[in-house]
CSV table of N, CA and C in Angstrom, one decimal:
chain,number,residue,atom,x,y,z
A,1,MET,N,-13.4,30.0,1.5
A,1,MET,CA,-11.8,29.7,0.8
A,1,MET,C,-11.6,28.4,1.2
A,2,ALA,N,-10.9,27.8,0.3
A,2,ALA,CA,-10.8,26.3,0.4
A,2,ALA,C,-9.1,26.0,0.3
A,3,TRP,N,-8.2,25.7,1.3
A,3,TRP,CA,-6.9,25.3,1.0
A,3,TRP,C,-6.4,23.7,1.0
A,4,THR,N,-5.8,23.6,0.0
A,4,THR,CA,-5.7,21.9,-0.5
A,4,THR,C,-4.3,21.9,-0.9
A,5,TRP,N,-4.1,20.5,-0.7
A,5,TRP,CA,-2.5,20.1,-1.0
A,5,TRP,C,-2.7,19.3,-2.2
A,6,ARG,N,-1.4,19.2,-3.0
A,6,ARG,CA,-1.3,18.4,-4.5
A,6,ARG,C,-0.2,17.5,-3.9
A,7,PHE,N,-0.3,16.5,-4.0
A,7,PHE,CA,1.1,15.5,-3.6
A,7,PHE,C,1.8,14.9,-5.1
A,8,GLU,N,2.5,14.7,-5.0
A,8,GLU,CA,3.9,14.8,-5.9
A,8,GLU,C,4.7,13.8,-5.9
A,9,LYS,N,5.5,13.0,-6.9
A,9,LYS,CA,6.4,12.4,-6.8
A,9,LYS,C,7.6,13.6,-7.3
A,10,ALA,N,9.1,13.4,-6.9
A,10,ALA,CA,10.0,14.2,-7.0
A,10,ALA,C,9.9,15.0,-8.8
A,11,ASP,N,9.7,14.3,-9.7
A,11,ASP,CA,9.6,14.7,-11.0
A,11,ASP,C,8.3,15.7,-11.3
A,12,GLY,N,7.0,16.0,-9.9
A,12,GLY,CA,6.2,16.6,-10.1
A,12,GLY,C,4.9,16.0,-10.7
A,13,THR,N,5.1,14.4,-11.1
A,13,THR,CA,3.8,13.6,-11.2
A,13,THR,C,2.9,13.5,-9.8
A,14,GLU,N,1.6,13.8,-10.0
A,14,GLU,CA,0.8,13.8,-9.0
A,14,GLU,C,0.6,12.2,-8.5
A,15,VAL,N,0.5,12.1,-7.3
A,15,VAL,CA,0.4,10.9,-6.8
A,15,VAL,C,-0.9,10.8,-5.7
A,16,GLN,N,-1.5,9.6,-5.5
A,16,GLN,CA,-2.8,9.6,-4.4
A,16,GLN,C,-1.9,9.7,-3.1
A,17,PRO,N,-2.3,10.4,-2.0
A,17,PRO,CA,-1.7,10.5,-0.8
A,17,PRO,C,-2.0,9.0,0.0
A,18,ALA,N,-1.1,8.6,0.8
A,18,ALA,CA,-1.7,7.6,1.8
A,18,ALA,C,-2.3,8.1,2.9
A,19,VAL,N,-2.7,9.4,3.2
A,19,VAL,CA,-3.3,9.8,3.9
A,19,VAL,C,-4.3,10.6,3.4
A,20,VAL,N,-5.8,10.5,3.7
A,20,VAL,CA,-6.6,11.1,3.0
A,20,VAL,C,-6.9,12.7,3.4
A,21,PRO,N,-6.9,13.3,2.5
A,21,PRO,CA,-6.7,14.8,2.8
A,21,PRO,C,-8.1,15.5,3.0
A,22,GLU,N,-7.9,16.8,3.8
A,22,GLU,CA,-9.4,17.1,3.4
A,22,GLU,C,-9.2,18.6,2.8
A,23,GLU,N,-10.3,19.5,2.8
A,23,GLU,CA,-9.9,20.9,2.5
A,23,GLU,C,-10.0,21.9,3.9
A,24,PHE,N,-9.2,22.5,3.7
A,24,PHE,CA,-9.0,23.2,5.1
A,24,PHE,C,-9.6,24.7,5.1
A,25,THR,N,-10.0,25.2,6.2
A,25,THR,CA,-10.4,26.6,6.1
A,25,THR,C,-9.3,27.7,6.2
A,26,THR,N,-8.0,27.4,6.9
A,26,THR,CA,-7.2,28.2,7.0
A,26,THR,C,-5.7,27.6,6.4
A,27,GLN,N,-4.9,28.4,6.0
A,27,GLN,CA,-3.4,28.1,5.7
A,27,GLN,C,-3.1,27.2,7.2
A,28,GLY,N,-3.3,27.7,8.1
A,28,GLY,CA,-2.3,27.6,9.5
A,28,GLY,C,-2.7,25.6,9.4
A,29,ASP,N,-4.5,25.6,9.2
A,29,ASP,CA,-4.8,24.3,9.4
A,29,ASP,C,-4.3,23.3,8.5
A,30,ALA,N,-4.0,23.8,7.1
A,30,ALA,CA,-3.4,22.9,6.2
A,30,ALA,C,-1.9,22.5,6.4
A,31,GLU,N,-1.4,23.6,6.9
A,31,GLU,CA,0.2,23.2,7.2
A,31,GLU,C,0.1,22.5,8.3
A,32,SER,N,-0.5,22.7,9.7
A,32,SER,CA,-0.4,21.9,10.7
A,32,SER,C,-0.4,20.3,10.4
A,33,TRP,N,-1.9,20.1,9.4
A,33,TRP,CA,-2.1,18.8,9.0
A,33,TRP,C,-1.0,18.1,8.2
A,34,ILE,N,-0.2,18.7,7.4
A,34,ILE,CA,1.2,18.2,6.7
A,34,ILE,C,2.2,17.9,7.7
A,35,GLY,N,2.2,18.8,8.8
A,35,GLY,CA,3.3,18.4,10.0
A,35,GLY,C,3.1,17.2,10.7
A,36,GLU,N,1.7,16.9,10.6
A,36,GLU,CA,1.5,16.2,11.5
A,36,GLU,C,1.2,14.4,10.6
A,37,VAL,N,1.1,14.5,9.4
A,37,VAL,CA,1.0,13.3,8.4
A,37,VAL,C,2.1,13.2,7.0
A,38,TRP,N,3.2,14.0,7.5
A,38,TRP,CA,4.1,14.1,6.2
A,38,TRP,C,5.3,12.8,6.2
A,39,LYS,N,5.7,11.9,7.6
A,39,LYS,CA,6.0,10.6,7.5
A,39,LYS,C,5.3,9.6,6.9
A,40,ASP,N,3.8,9.9,7.1
A,40,ASP,CA,2.8,8.8,6.4
A,40,ASP,C,3.0,8.9,4.8
A,41,LEU,N,3.0,10.2,4.5
A,41,LEU,CA,3.0,10.5,3.1
A,41,LEU,C,4.1,10.2,2.3
A,42,VAL,N,5.3,10.2,3.1
A,42,VAL,CA,6.4,10.0,2.2
A,42,VAL,C,6.3,8.5,2.0
A,43,GLU,N,6.2,7.7,3.4
A,43,GLU,CA,6.2,6.3,3.4
A,43,GLU,C,5.2,5.7,2.1
A,44,GLY,N,4.1,6.4,1.7
A,44,GLY,CA,3.4,5.9,0.7
A,44,GLY,C,3.5,6.4,-0.4
A,45,GLY,N,4.9,7.1,-0.8
A,45,GLY,CA,5.0,7.3,-2.0
A,45,GLY,C,5.3,8.9,-2.5
A,46,ALA,N,4.8,10.0,-1.6
A,46,ALA,CA,4.8,11.3,-2.1
A,46,ALA,C,6.3,12.0,-1.5
A,47,ASP,N,6.8,12.6,-2.7
A,47,ASP,CA,8.2,13.4,-2.5
A,47,ASP,C,8.1,14.6,-2.0
A,48,GLN,N,7.0,15.3,-2.6
A,48,GLN,CA,7.0,16.8,-2.2
A,48,GLN,C,5.6,17.0,-2.4
A,49,VAL,N,5.2,18.3,-1.5
A,49,VAL,CA,3.7,19.1,-1.8
A,49,VAL,C,3.7,20.2,-2.4
A,50,VAL,N,2.5,20.8,-2.7
A,50,VAL,CA,2.2,22.1,-3.4
A,50,VAL,C,1.0,22.2,-2.6
A,51,LEU,N,1.0,23.7,-1.9
A,51,LEU,CA,-0.4,24.1,-1.3
A,51,LEU,C,-1.0,25.1,-2.3
A,52,PHE,N,-2.4,25.1,-2.1
A,52,PHE,CA,-3.2,25.7,-2.9
A,52,PHE,C,-4.4,26.5,-2.0
A,53,ASP,N,-5.0,27.5,-2.8
A,53,ASP,CA,-5.9,28.2,-2.1
A,53,ASP,C,-6.9,28.5,-3.0
A,54,ASP,N,-7.8,27.7,-3.2
A,54,ASP,CA,-9.0,28.2,-4.2
A,54,ASP,C,-8.5,27.9,-5.4
A,55,GLY,N,-7.6,26.9,-5.7
A,55,GLY,CA,-6.9,26.4,-7.1
A,55,GLY,C,-5.9,27.3,-7.3
A,56,THR,N,-5.6,28.5,-6.4
A,56,THR,CA,-4.2,29.6,-6.8
A,56,THR,C,-3.3,28.6,-6.2
A,57,LYS,N,-2.2,28.4,-6.7
A,57,LYS,CA,-0.7,28.0,-5.9
A,57,LYS,C,-0.5,29.1,-5.2
A,58,ILE,N,-0.2,28.6,-3.8
A,58,ILE,CA,0.6,29.5,-2.7
A,58,ILE,C,1.8,29.3,-2.6
A,59,TYR,N,2.5,28.1,-2.3
A,59,TYR,CA,3.9,27.9,-2.7
A,59,TYR,C,4.2,26.2,-3.1
A,60,GLY,N,5.1,25.9,-3.3
A,60,GLY,CA,5.4,24.4,-3.3
A,60,GLY,C,6.2,24.5,-4.6
A,61,PRO,N,6.9,23.2,-5.3
A,61,PRO,CA,6.9,22.2,-4.3
A,61,PRO,C,7.6,22.1,-3.0
A,62,MET,N,7.1,21.7,-1.8
A,62,MET,CA,8.1,21.7,-0.7
A,62,MET,C,8.3,20.1,-0.5
A,63,ASN,N,9.8,20.1,-0.4
A,63,ASN,CA,10.2,18.5,-0.5
A,63,ASN,C,9.9,17.8,1.0
A,64,LEU,N,9.2,16.8,1.1
A,64,LEU,CA,8.6,15.9,2.3
A,64,LEU,C,10.0,15.5,3.0
A,65,HIS,N,10.9,15.3,2.4
A,65,HIS,CA,12.4,14.4,3.0
A,65,HIS,C,13.2,15.1,3.9
A,66,ALA,N,13.0,15.1,5.1
A,66,ALA,CA,13.5,16.0,6.0
A,66,ALA,C,15.1,15.9,6.1
A,67,ASP,N,15.8,14.6,5.6
A,67,ASP,CA,17.2,14.4,5.7
A,67,ASP,C,17.7,14.6,4.6
A,68,GLU,N,17.1,15.5,3.4
A,68,GLU,CA,17.8,15.8,2.7
A,68,GLU,C,17.9,17.5,2.3
A,69,ALA,N,19.1,17.8,2.0
A,69,ALA,CA,19.5,19.5,1.8
A,69,ALA,C,18.5,19.9,0.7
């Protein structure tokens, strides 16, 4: 199983992340990584992320802008 993130603008357009992601072996590892780098991702132009497990969408899009409701 490979857990991966898709990085998007607010309109769903895919963007290249400011921080190079990896494939994670667990959902927890993937979520911990996002928790550590989300500010860098926002500064690099990503507005939201989508989590996949072996190509199957698990959830998202999840907004990376903490100050927005």
